[in-house]
Coordinates of C-alpha atoms and ligand atoms in Angstrom, one line a residue:
Chain A
M1 CA 108.4 -30.4 -147.8
S2 CA 107.5 -26.2 -146.8
L3 CA 110.9 -24.6 -148.1
S4 CA 109.9 -25.9 -151.9
A5 CA 106.0 -26.1 -151.4
R6 CA 106.5 -21.9 -150.6
R7 CA 109.2 -21.7 -153.5
R8 CA 107.1 -20.8 -156.8
P9 CA 108.3 -22.9 -159.7
A10 CA 110.3 -21.5 -162.3
V11 CA 108.1 -22.4 -164.8
D12 CA 104.8 -21.5 -165.5
E13 CA 103.2 -25.1 -165.5
E14 CA 100.1 -23.7 -167.7
T15 CA 102.2 -21.3 -170.0
K16 CA 105.2 -22.9 -170.2
R17 CA 106.8 -19.7 -170.0
P18 CA 110.1 -19.2 -167.3
R19 CA 108.8 -16.8 -165.0
W20 CA 112.3 -14.5 -165.4
R21 CA 110.4 -13.3 -168.1
G22 CA 108.0 -11.2 -166.3
V23 CA 110.9 -10.1 -164.2
V24 CA 113.2 -7.6 -166.4
S25 CA 110.4 -5.2 -167.6
P26 CA 110.7 -4.2 -171.3
G27 CA 111.8 -0.8 -170.1
M28 CA 115.1 -2.1 -169.9
A29 CA 115.0 -3.0 -172.8
V30 CA 115.3 0.3 -173.9
A31 CA 117.4 1.3 -171.4
I32 CA 120.4 -0.6 -170.5
P33 CA 121.3 -0.6 -174.1
V34 CA 121.0 3.1 -174.6
L35 CA 123.1 3.3 -171.1
V36 CA 125.7 1.2 -172.8
F37 CA 126.5 3.1 -175.8
L38 CA 126.5 6.4 -174.3
V39 CA 129.3 4.8 -171.6
A40 CA 131.1 2.8 -174.5
V41 CA 131.4 6.2 -176.1
H42 CA 133.3 7.6 -173.4
V43 CA 136.0 5.1 -173.0
Y44 CA 136.3 3.3 -176.6
S45 CA 137.5 5.5 -179.2
N46 CA 135.7 3.8 -182.5
E47 CA 132.8 6.3 -182.7
L48 CA 132.0 4.9 -186.1
L49 CA 132.0 1.7 -184.5
L50 CA 129.7 1.9 -182.1
V51 CA 127.3 4.0 -185.0
D52 CA 127.6 1.3 -187.0
M53 CA 126.1 -1.5 -184.2
A54 CA 123.0 1.2 -183.0
I55 CA 122.1 1.0 -186.4
Y56 CA 122.5 -2.6 -187.1
I57 CA 120.4 -3.3 -183.6
A58 CA 117.5 -1.2 -185.4
L59 CA 118.0 -3.1 -188.4
A60 CA 118.1 -6.5 -186.5
Q61 CA 114.7 -5.4 -184.9
G62 CA 113.3 -4.1 -188.0
I63 CA 113.8 -7.6 -189.4
N64 CA 112.8 -8.7 -186.2
I65 CA 109.5 -6.9 -186.9
I66 CA 109.1 -8.1 -190.3
Y67 CA 109.8 -11.1 -190.2
G68 CA 109.5 -12.0 -186.5
F69 CA 105.6 -11.0 -186.2
T70 CA 105.1 -11.5 -190.3
G71 CA 107.2 -14.4 -191.6
Y72 CA 108.3 -12.8 -194.5
L73 CA 112.1 -12.5 -194.9
P74 CA 113.3 -9.8 -196.7
F75 CA 116.3 -10.0 -198.6
G76 CA 116.2 -6.7 -200.0
Y77 CA 116.0 -5.0 -196.8
F78 CA 119.1 -3.3 -197.8
G79 CA 117.1 -1.3 -200.3
F80 CA 115.5 0.9 -197.8
F81 CA 119.0 1.0 -196.6
G82 CA 120.1 2.8 -199.6
V83 CA 116.9 5.0 -200.7
G84 CA 117.3 6.1 -197.0
A85 CA 121.1 7.3 -197.3
Y86 CA 120.0 9.1 -200.8
V87 CA 117.3 10.5 -200.6
A88 CA 118.6 12.2 -197.1
G89 CA 121.9 12.6 -198.8
Y90 CA 119.4 14.5 -201.3
G91 CA 118.0 16.5 -199.2
I92 CA 121.4 17.6 -197.3
V93 CA 122.8 18.3 -200.7
H94 CA 119.7 19.7 -202.9
L95 CA 117.3 20.7 -200.0
G96 CA 119.9 22.2 -197.2
L97 CA 118.0 20.5 -194.9
S98 CA 119.9 19.5 -191.8
G99 CA 121.1 16.0 -190.3
P100 CA 118.4 15.0 -188.1
L101 CA 115.8 16.4 -190.7
A102 CA 117.6 14.7 -193.6
A103 CA 117.3 11.3 -191.6
L104 CA 113.6 11.9 -191.1
L105 CA 113.7 12.4 -195.2
G106 CA 115.3 9.0 -195.7
G107 CA 113.1 7.1 -193.7
L108 CA 109.9 8.4 -195.3
G109 CA 112.0 7.2 -198.4
G110 CA 112.0 4.4 -197.1
V111 CA 108.6 3.8 -196.2
V112 CA 107.4 5.3 -200.3
V113 CA 109.3 2.6 -201.4
G114 CA 107.3 -0.1 -199.1
A115 CA 104.3 0.9 -200.5
V116 CA 105.6 0.4 -203.8
M117 CA 106.4 -3.1 -202.6
L118 CA 103.2 -3.9 -202.0
P119 CA 102.0 -6.6 -204.7
L120 CA 105.0 -9.1 -203.8
F121 CA 103.1 -9.7 -200.1
R122 CA 101.6 -12.1 -203.0
L123 CA 104.4 -14.1 -203.0
K124 CA 105.3 -17.1 -200.3
G125 CA 108.2 -17.3 -198.8
A126 CA 111.3 -17.9 -200.3
Y127 CA 110.1 -16.2 -203.7
F128 CA 109.3 -12.7 -201.9
A129 CA 112.7 -13.3 -200.1
L130 CA 114.4 -12.9 -203.7
T131 CA 112.1 -10.9 -204.9
T132 CA 112.9 -7.9 -202.7
L133 CA 116.4 -8.7 -203.1
A134 CA 116.0 -8.3 -207.0
V135 CA 114.2 -5.0 -206.0
G136 CA 117.2 -4.2 -203.9
E137 CA 119.9 -4.7 -206.7
A138 CA 117.1 -2.9 -209.0
L139 CA 117.3 0.5 -206.9
Y140 CA 120.7 0.5 -206.6
A141 CA 121.6 -0.4 -210.7
I142 CA 119.1 2.8 -211.1
V143 CA 120.6 5.4 -208.2
S144 CA 124.2 4.3 -210.0
N145 CA 123.2 4.8 -213.6
P146 CA 125.2 7.2 -214.5
S147 CA 122.8 9.1 -216.7
L148 CA 121.3 10.2 -213.6
T149 CA 124.2 11.9 -212.2
S150 CA 122.3 15.2 -212.4
V151 CA 120.1 13.6 -209.8
T152 CA 121.9 10.7 -207.7
N153 CA 125.7 11.3 -208.7
G154 CA 125.0 8.1 -210.3
P155 CA 128.3 6.3 -209.7
Y156 CA 130.5 8.9 -208.1
G157 CA 128.3 8.6 -204.8
L158 CA 128.1 11.7 -202.6
N159 CA 130.1 13.8 -200.2
L160 CA 127.8 15.5 -197.3
A161 CA 130.9 16.3 -195.6
A162 CA 129.7 19.6 -195.5
V163 CA 126.9 18.7 -192.3
Y164 CA 129.5 15.8 -190.6
S165 CA 128.6 16.0 -186.9
S166 CA 129.9 12.9 -185.0
G167 CA 128.0 13.6 -181.7
W168 CA 124.6 14.2 -183.5
S169 CA 125.0 11.2 -185.9
F170 CA 125.9 9.0 -182.8
G171 CA 123.5 10.5 -180.8
M172 CA 120.5 9.3 -183.8
A173 CA 121.8 5.8 -183.6
V174 CA 121.8 5.5 -180.4
G175 CA 118.1 7.3 -180.6
L176 CA 117.1 4.9 -183.2
A177 CA 118.2 2.1 -181.6
A178 CA 116.3 2.8 -178.9
I179 CA 112.7 3.8 -180.6
S180 CA 113.1 0.0 -182.5
I181 CA 113.1 -1.5 -179.3
L182 CA 110.7 0.3 -178.5
A183 CA 108.7 -0.4 -181.7
V184 CA 109.0 -4.0 -180.9
V185 CA 108.3 -3.6 -177.1
L186 CA 105.1 -2.2 -177.9
I187 CA 104.0 -4.1 -180.5
K188 CA 104.7 -7.0 -178.4
N189 CA 102.6 -6.4 -175.9
S190 CA 100.1 -5.0 -177.7
R191 CA 97.1 -5.6 -179.6
Y192 CA 98.8 -4.9 -183.1
G193 CA 101.3 -7.8 -181.6
M194 CA 98.6 -10.3 -181.0
T195 CA 97.2 -10.2 -184.4
L196 CA 100.3 -10.1 -185.9
R197 CA 101.5 -13.3 -184.3
A198 CA 97.8 -14.7 -185.6
I199 CA 98.3 -14.2 -188.6
R200 CA 101.7 -15.7 -188.7
D201 CA 100.1 -18.6 -186.9
D202 CA 97.6 -18.9 -190.0
P203 CA 96.9 -16.2 -192.2
Y204 CA 93.2 -17.2 -193.2
S205 CA 92.2 -18.2 -189.5
A206 CA 93.1 -14.6 -188.6
S207 CA 91.0 -13.5 -191.5
M208 CA 88.6 -15.0 -190.8
A209 CA 89.2 -13.8 -187.1
G210 CA 88.0 -10.5 -188.9
I211 CA 91.4 -9.1 -189.3
N212 CA 92.5 -7.6 -192.7
V213 CA 95.3 -9.9 -193.3
A214 CA 97.2 -7.7 -196.3
R215 CA 96.7 -4.4 -194.4
D216 CA 97.9 -5.4 -190.8
R217 CA 101.1 -7.1 -192.4
F218 CA 101.5 -3.9 -194.3
Y219 CA 101.8 -1.6 -191.3
A220 CA 104.5 -3.8 -190.1
W221 CA 106.6 -3.6 -193.5
L222 CA 106.3 0.1 -193.2
I223 CA 107.6 0.5 -189.8
A224 CA 110.5 -2.2 -190.6
A225 CA 111.2 0.0 -193.5
A226 CA 111.1 3.0 -192.1
I227 CA 113.8 2.0 -189.8
A228 CA 115.5 0.7 -192.9
G229 CA 115.2 4.3 -194.3
V230 CA 116.3 5.9 -191.1
G231 CA 119.3 4.3 -190.5
G232 CA 120.9 4.2 -194.2
A233 CA 120.6 8.5 -193.6
I234 CA 122.3 8.0 -190.7
Y235 CA 124.5 5.6 -191.9
G236 CA 125.3 7.9 -194.7
W237 CA 125.8 10.6 -192.2
A238 CA 128.1 9.4 -190.4
I239 CA 130.5 8.3 -192.9
S240 CA 129.9 11.5 -195.1
V241 CA 131.3 10.3 -198.0
F242 CA 129.7 7.4 -199.8
Y243 CA 129.1 5.5 -203.4
P244 CA 126.1 3.3 -204.2
Q245 CA 127.2 -0.2 -203.0
D246 CA 128.5 1.1 -200.1
V247 CA 124.2 1.7 -198.8
F248 CA 123.4 -0.8 -201.5
D249 CA 124.9 -4.0 -200.3
V250 CA 123.3 -7.2 -199.3
T251 CA 125.8 -7.5 -196.9
V252 CA 123.2 -5.0 -194.7
S253 CA 120.9 -7.2 -195.3
V254 CA 123.1 -10.5 -194.3
F255 CA 124.0 -9.0 -191.2
A256 CA 120.8 -7.6 -190.1
I257 CA 118.2 -11.2 -191.2
V258 CA 121.8 -13.2 -189.3
F259 CA 121.8 -10.6 -186.2
A260 CA 118.5 -11.2 -185.7
L261 CA 118.2 -14.7 -186.0
F262 CA 121.0 -15.2 -183.7
G263 CA 119.5 -13.3 -180.9
G264 CA 116.1 -15.0 -181.4
I265 CA 113.5 -13.5 -183.4
G266 CA 109.9 -12.9 -181.9
T267 CA 112.1 -11.6 -178.7
I268 CA 112.4 -8.3 -177.4
W269 CA 116.4 -9.0 -176.1
G270 CA 117.4 -11.4 -178.9
P271 CA 118.2 -8.9 -182.1
T272 CA 120.0 -6.7 -179.7
L273 CA 121.9 -8.7 -178.3
G274 CA 122.4 -10.7 -181.6
A275 CA 123.7 -7.1 -183.1
A276 CA 125.9 -6.4 -180.5
V277 CA 127.9 -10.0 -180.0
L278 CA 128.3 -10.3 -183.9
Y279 CA 129.0 -6.8 -184.8
A280 CA 131.3 -6.8 -182.3
V281 CA 133.5 -10.1 -183.2
Y282 CA 132.9 -9.3 -187.0
N283 CA 135.3 -6.0 -186.0
V284 CA 137.2 -8.2 -184.2
V285 CA 137.5 -10.9 -186.8
G286 CA 136.4 -9.9 -189.9
V287 CA 137.1 -6.8 -191.4
S288 CA 140.2 -8.3 -192.9
N289 CA 138.8 -10.8 -194.5
P290 CA 134.7 -9.5 -195.1
Q291 CA 134.3 -11.8 -197.7
Y292 CA 134.5 -15.2 -195.3
F293 CA 132.1 -13.4 -193.4
Q294 CA 129.1 -13.3 -196.1
L295 CA 130.2 -16.7 -196.4
I296 CA 129.8 -17.8 -192.7
Y297 CA 127.3 -15.7 -192.1
G298 CA 125.2 -17.0 -194.8
L299 CA 126.2 -20.7 -193.2
V300 CA 124.8 -19.2 -189.6
I301 CA 121.5 -17.4 -191.3
V302 CA 120.7 -21.4 -192.7
L303 CA 121.7 -23.7 -189.7
L304 CA 119.7 -21.0 -187.8
V305 CA 116.4 -21.4 -189.6
L306 CA 117.0 -24.9 -190.4
F307 CA 118.6 -26.0 -186.1
A308 CA 117.5 -23.4 -184.5
P309 CA 114.6 -20.8 -185.5
R310 CA 114.6 -19.1 -182.0
G311 CA 118.4 -18.7 -181.8
L312 CA 120.1 -17.7 -178.7
A313 CA 117.0 -16.7 -176.6
G314 CA 115.7 -20.0 -177.9
I315 CA 118.2 -21.8 -176.5
A316 CA 118.4 -19.7 -173.3
R317 CA 115.0 -21.2 -173.1
Y318 CA 115.5 -24.4 -173.8
L319 CA 118.6 -24.6 -171.8
H320 CA 115.8 -22.8 -168.8
E321 CA 114.0 -25.8 -168.9
H322 CA 115.8 -28.8 -169.2
R323 CA 118.7 -28.0 -166.9
P324 CA 119.7 -31.0 -164.5
F325 CA 119.6 -29.1 -160.9
V326 CA 117.4 -26.7 -159.7
R327 CA 119.2 -24.3 -157.5
S328 CA 117.5 -24.0 -154.4
S329 CA 116.1 -20.5 -153.4
T330 CA 117.7 -20.9 -150.0
Chain B
M1 CA 58.8 -30.6 -193.2
T2 CA 61.0 -29.9 -195.9
V3 CA 64.1 -28.2 -196.0
N4 CA 62.3 -25.6 -198.5
S5 CA 59.4 -25.0 -196.1
Q6 CA 61.2 -23.2 -194.1
I7 CA 62.6 -20.5 -195.7
R8 CA 61.4 -17.0 -196.1
T9 CA 63.8 -14.9 -196.7
P10 CA 66.9 -17.1 -197.0
L11 CA 69.6 -15.6 -195.2
L12 CA 72.4 -17.5 -197.4
Q13 CA 71.6 -18.1 -200.8
I14 CA 74.4 -19.5 -202.6
A15 CA 73.3 -20.3 -206.3
D16 CA 75.1 -22.2 -209.0
L17 CA 78.7 -22.2 -207.1
V18 CA 81.6 -23.4 -208.9
T19 CA 85.2 -23.7 -208.1
R20 CA 87.4 -25.1 -210.0
F21 CA 91.3 -26.6 -208.8
G22 CA 92.5 -26.7 -212.6
K23 CA 90.2 -28.7 -214.4
F24 CA 88.6 -30.0 -211.9
R25 CA 85.6 -29.0 -210.7
A26 CA 85.2 -29.8 -207.2
L27 CA 82.0 -27.7 -206.6
D28 CA 79.8 -28.0 -210.3
G29 CA 76.5 -25.7 -209.6
V30 CA 75.8 -26.0 -206.4
S31 CA 72.9 -24.1 -205.0
V32 CA 72.1 -24.0 -201.2
E33 CA 69.7 -22.2 -198.9
V34 CA 69.9 -21.5 -195.1
G35 CA 67.1 -19.7 -193.4
E36 CA 67.3 -17.8 -190.1
S37 CA 68.1 -20.1 -187.0
Q38 CA 68.1 -22.5 -189.3
A39 CA 70.4 -26.2 -188.9
I40 CA 71.2 -28.1 -192.2
G41 CA 73.4 -30.7 -192.5
L42 CA 76.1 -30.9 -195.3
V43 CA 76.9 -34.5 -196.0
G44 CA 78.2 -36.5 -199.1
P45 CA 80.9 -39.2 -199.6
N46 CA 84.6 -38.3 -198.8
G47 CA 85.8 -36.2 -201.5
S48 CA 82.4 -34.9 -202.6
G49 CA 83.3 -30.7 -202.1
K50 CA 81.7 -30.2 -198.8
T51 CA 84.8 -29.0 -197.1
T52 CA 85.1 -26.6 -200.7
L53 CA 81.9 -25.5 -200.1
V54 CA 82.5 -23.9 -196.9
N55 CA 86.2 -22.9 -198.0
T56 CA 84.6 -21.2 -201.3
V57 CA 81.4 -19.2 -199.4
C58 CA 83.9 -18.4 -195.9
G59 CA 86.6 -16.6 -198.8
L60 CA 89.4 -19.1 -199.0
Y61 CA 88.6 -20.5 -202.6
P62 CA 87.9 -18.1 -205.4
S63 CA 84.5 -19.4 -207.3
A64 CA 84.8 -19.5 -211.1
S65 CA 81.0 -18.4 -211.3
G66 CA 77.7 -18.4 -208.9
S67 CA 77.3 -16.1 -206.3
I68 CA 76.3 -15.7 -202.6
H69 CA 74.8 -13.6 -201.0
F70 CA 74.6 -13.3 -197.5
A71 CA 71.5 -11.2 -195.3
G72 CA 70.9 -9.5 -198.4
T73 CA 74.6 -8.6 -199.2
N74 CA 76.4 -9.9 -202.3
L75 CA 79.5 -11.8 -200.5
T76 CA 80.5 -13.3 -203.7
G77 CA 84.6 -13.4 -204.1
K78 CA 84.9 -11.1 -200.9
R79 CA 87.6 -10.8 -198.5
A80 CA 87.4 -13.4 -195.4
D81 CA 88.3 -10.9 -193.1
I82 CA 84.6 -9.3 -194.8
I83 CA 82.9 -12.3 -194.9
A84 CA 83.8 -12.9 -190.9
K85 CA 82.5 -9.4 -190.0
A86 CA 79.5 -9.7 -192.5
G87 CA 79.0 -12.4 -189.9
I88 CA 79.4 -15.6 -191.1
N89 CA 82.5 -18.0 -189.4
R90 CA 82.8 -21.4 -189.4
T91 CA 85.1 -24.1 -188.1
F92 CA 87.9 -26.5 -189.5
Q93 CA 87.8 -29.9 -190.0
I94 CA 91.6 -30.0 -189.6
S95 CA 91.5 -27.2 -186.8
K96 CA 93.6 -24.6 -187.1
P97 CA 94.7 -22.4 -183.7
F98 CA 96.9 -19.8 -183.2
A99 CA 99.7 -22.1 -181.9
S100 CA 101.8 -19.3 -180.2
L101 CA 98.9 -17.6 -178.8
T102 CA 97.4 -18.8 -175.4
V103 CA 93.5 -20.1 -175.5
R104 CA 92.3 -17.3 -174.2
E105 CA 94.7 -14.5 -176.7
N106 CA 92.9 -16.9 -179.3
V107 CA 89.6 -16.2 -178.6
E108 CA 90.8 -12.1 -177.8
V109 CA 92.3 -11.6 -181.0
A110 CA 88.5 -12.5 -182.6
A111 CA 87.1 -10.8 -180.0
H112 CA 89.3 -7.3 -180.9
H113 CA 88.2 -7.5 -184.6
A114 CA 84.4 -8.6 -184.5
R115 CA 82.2 -5.9 -185.4
H116 CA 79.9 -7.1 -181.9
P117 CA 82.2 -9.3 -179.6
R118 CA 80.8 -11.0 -177.0
D119 CA 82.3 -11.5 -174.0
V120 CA 85.6 -14.1 -174.4
D121 CA 85.5 -15.5 -171.4
E122 CA 81.2 -16.1 -171.2
V123 CA 82.2 -17.7 -174.9
L124 CA 85.3 -19.9 -173.7
E125 CA 82.9 -21.2 -170.5
Q126 CA 80.1 -21.8 -173.3
T127 CA 83.0 -24.4 -175.2
D128 CA 84.0 -26.1 -172.1
L129 CA 87.7 -24.1 -172.6
A130 CA 87.6 -21.3 -169.7
S131 CA 89.9 -23.9 -167.4
H132 CA 92.8 -24.1 -170.0
S133 CA 91.9 -20.4 -170.9
R134 CA 95.9 -19.8 -170.2
A135 CA 97.2 -23.0 -171.8
S136 CA 99.0 -22.5 -175.0
A137 CA 96.4 -23.4 -178.3
S138 CA 99.1 -26.3 -179.7
N139 CA 99.1 -28.0 -176.1
L140 CA 95.5 -28.5 -176.3
T141 CA 93.8 -32.3 -177.4
A142 CA 92.5 -31.9 -181.2
A143 CA 88.8 -32.3 -179.9
Q144 CA 90.0 -29.2 -177.5
Q145 CA 91.3 -27.6 -180.3
K146 CA 88.1 -27.9 -182.8
R147 CA 86.4 -26.0 -179.4
L148 CA 88.6 -23.6 -179.9
D149 CA 87.7 -23.0 -183.7
L150 CA 84.3 -22.8 -182.6
A151 CA 85.1 -20.3 -179.6
R152 CA 87.1 -18.5 -182.4
A153 CA 83.8 -17.9 -184.3
L154 CA 81.3 -17.9 -181.4
V155 CA 82.7 -14.5 -180.1
M156 CA 82.1 -12.7 -183.1
S157 CA 78.5 -13.3 -183.1
P158 CA 78.0 -14.9 -185.8
R159 CA 74.6 -14.9 -187.6
L160 CA 75.5 -18.1 -189.4
L161 CA 77.9 -21.1 -188.9
F162 CA 79.5 -23.4 -190.7
I163 CA 80.8 -27.0 -188.9
D164 CA 83.4 -29.1 -190.6
E165 CA 82.9 -32.6 -188.5
L166 CA 83.3 -31.0 -185.2
A167 CA 81.9 -34.7 -183.8
A168 CA 84.9 -36.7 -185.6
G169 CA 86.4 -38.9 -182.4
L170 CA 84.4 -37.9 -179.8
T171 CA 83.2 -40.3 -177.2
P172 CA 79.3 -40.5 -177.1
N173 CA 78.8 -38.2 -175.0
E174 CA 80.6 -36.0 -175.9
L175 CA 78.9 -35.9 -178.9
Q176 CA 75.6 -35.3 -176.8
D177 CA 77.3 -32.5 -175.4
V178 CA 78.6 -31.2 -178.5
A179 CA 75.2 -31.7 -180.1
A180 CA 73.2 -30.2 -177.1
M181 CA 75.8 -27.0 -177.6
L182 CA 74.8 -26.4 -180.6
R183 CA 71.5 -27.1 -180.6
N184 CA 71.1 -24.5 -177.6
L185 CA 73.0 -22.1 -180.6
V186 CA 70.5 -22.4 -183.2
N187 CA 67.6 -21.5 -180.0
D188 CA 69.8 -18.4 -179.9
G189 CA 68.9 -17.4 -182.8
V190 CA 71.9 -18.9 -185.4
S191 CA 71.8 -20.4 -188.3
L192 CA 74.1 -23.7 -189.2
V193 CA 75.8 -25.3 -192.1
V194 CA 77.0 -28.9 -190.3
V195 CA 79.0 -31.0 -192.3
E196 CA 78.6 -34.3 -190.4
H197 CA 79.5 -38.1 -191.5
L198 CA 77.5 -39.1 -188.4
M199 CA 74.1 -39.5 -189.3
G200 CA 72.7 -40.1 -185.7
F201 CA 74.3 -36.9 -184.6
L202 CA 73.0 -34.5 -187.5
E203 CA 69.7 -36.3 -186.5
Q204 CA 69.5 -34.4 -183.7
V205 CA 71.0 -31.1 -185.0
V206 CA 69.8 -30.1 -188.3
D207 CA 66.6 -29.6 -190.1
G208 CA 67.3 -30.8 -192.7
V209 CA 69.8 -32.1 -195.3
Y210 CA 71.7 -30.8 -198.4
V211 CA 73.7 -34.3 -200.0
L212 CA 76.4 -33.8 -202.4
T213 CA 78.1 -36.0 -204.7
A214 CA 81.2 -35.1 -207.2
G215 CA 80.3 -31.5 -206.7
Q216 CA 76.5 -31.7 -207.2
V217 CA 73.1 -31.4 -204.7
I218 CA 71.9 -34.6 -205.6
F219 CA 68.8 -34.2 -202.3
R220 CA 67.6 -31.6 -200.3
G221 CA 65.2 -32.4 -197.8
P222 CA 64.8 -33.9 -193.8
L223 CA 67.5 -36.3 -193.2
R224 CA 64.8 -39.3 -192.9
D225 CA 63.9 -38.7 -196.3
A226 CA 67.8 -38.5 -197.9
L227 CA 68.4 -42.0 -196.2
A228 CA 65.3 -43.4 -198.0
D229 CA 66.2 -42.6 -201.0
D230 CA 67.7 -44.4 -204.2
R231 CA 70.7 -42.3 -205.5
V232 CA 71.5 -41.2 -201.9
Q233 CA 72.1 -44.8 -200.9
E234 CA 73.7 -45.4 -204.3
V235 CA 76.0 -42.6 -203.7
F236 CA 77.0 -43.7 -199.7
L237 CA 76.7 -47.5 -200.3
G238 CA 78.8 -47.4 -203.8
R239 CA 78.4 -49.4 -206.8
N240 CA 78.0 -53.0 -205.9
D241 CA 75.1 -52.1 -203.8
S242 CA 73.3 -50.1 -206.4
A243 CA 73.0 -53.6 -208.6
R244 CA 70.1 -54.7 -206.1
S245 CA 67.3 -52.0 -207.1
Ligands
LIG401 N1 93.0 -26.9 -202.6 C1 93.0 -28.1 -203.2 N2 94.0 -28.4 -204.0 C2 93.5 -29.2 -205.5 N3 92.4 -30.0 -204.9 C3 91.5 -29.8 -203.7 C4 91.9 -29.3 -203.1 N4 90.7 -28.9 -201.9 C5 89.7 -30.2 -202.1 N5 90.4 -30.4 -203.4 C6 89.9 -31.4 -204.3 O1 88.3 -31.3 -204.5 C7 87.4 -32.7 -204.1 C8 86.7 -32.2 -202.7 O2 87.2 -31.8 -201.6 P1 87.1 -31.7 -200.2 O3 88.2 -31.2 -199.2 O4 85.8 -30.3 -200.0 O5 85.8 -33.0 -200.2 P2 84.8 -33.3 -198.4 O6 83.4 -33.8 -199.0 O7 84.7 -32.1 -197.4 O8 85.2 -34.7 -198.4 P3 85.9 -35.3 -196.9 O9 84.7 -35.7 -196.3 O10 87.0 -36.4 -197.2 O11 86.3 -34.0 -195.8 C9 88.3 -33.5 -203.9 O12 88.7 -34.2 -204.7 C10 89.9 -32.7 -203.3 O13 91.0 -33.5 -203.9
LIG402 MG1 86.0 -32.1 -195.8

């Protein structure tokens, strides 16, 4: 049996992890999506759809960071997105900032809102998820309030057409997706990632291991908030005219969460693939009746959380480990 | 030799500690002192508050009143990570490994956050987990998971360790090994508070015991004296037997 003896088992006996995981290098997780986007923009005419898809990849990775690594699911994630769009819009309209600078300012806006929401981490599971939702809705109510028209332009939205630049906003969206994936790669392979997983597995044990649980969770939250803030800023810039309900839209949260869960949270590729596949499906089938998609995606969240918490990546691993035939290496 | 006579400046001084769950006082004014390099046993019937004492000192539950001083610092009401960094650590009655990490990573993550980390491999060796270091913590047996709790605590170079029922379910041979390992820790200068139901095991490890019942200390002193004490017997043997005295 010299042939089979030479073949390395596909699954590491001790860790039970398939060996191919080490083969696709983490750098590819960033490089491949970027290349796909750069090619796609030349062969596919709907550039705004590509911008949206890149932003959703970033948002799904943001959810991956906060939910996948800490176990906190923020339904109100769209709040950061909306604040990012508005802070950037304010910077463009009132401070005369360029789009890219305004996008960074939008990220800062997300971080500030994230910092204000720190006390919510005392809440558990569903309470946290729902309270962030309430905060997102509250932010919408404030921004769209007619009495604040002089600051936010109230219900009338913002017009950023003066700084519109399709090339730049596309580049920024793809850049944001790349940075978000890179953030996940770095977190996953770092001490910080190990710390976050320890916190998610057992917060009290983690604190007895010397981990400042609240602080380290909070950093992950701020990273996720920054991603959504920049995402909202780029989105607003790319569509150039938007109303409060366009950016403070719970659909943004639902989509980002479904995409991340569907692909597989806690993994590097999962949220990227989940966003690419499901957002494409949505655009082929769903745009004409978006209300059904909210319903369907809501159901998908429930089913995934209950039956396939590791998403596509988990299913792929399961099939790999339980495959009926092992291909011979010869 | 009583528990008292060994203490000059107690390393850990718990005074009048009260822990409430609603109206129920799970700890009802508990005072415990542990000296440097001293091992004490914490015994008492089920539900007497042993684990609650560990949980309160180690920052999981807030105390309603009382104080906890350790090595000259007031740790009352401090966060668990601060308590751990101050040099107190623990194992769990029901172990709590980081299930998504490997055995080695479980210990590494504690080493990363320790003020004075020990060598990870040495600790794995010491707790007899070296051969499992790459296995997922969730694949360990219950006894191995308890040793992993211990390894995670030890890598942080604690000065005081709470051991909550490490011996339960072990074979006599394993018991011997664990007792020897704990004794070695004490010889290396670590203080121990050992929660245990097995008296034979305790006898090999501790210098004295506290007997807890209904959240109160009813006896402190050598284990032998405890076993001969009328009140202690009453508590352990139940009401029926108390009629005999
Ligand atoms: N988190 C909690 N919430 C409510 N009551 C609790 C909690 N933890 C412990 N108790 C109660 O406090 C009392 C003491 O429990 P504890 O676990 O400290 O006992 P123990 O001495 O460790 O018992 P055992 O020998 O069974 O481990 C029990 O009545 C228990 O029901
Ligand atoms: Mg107990």
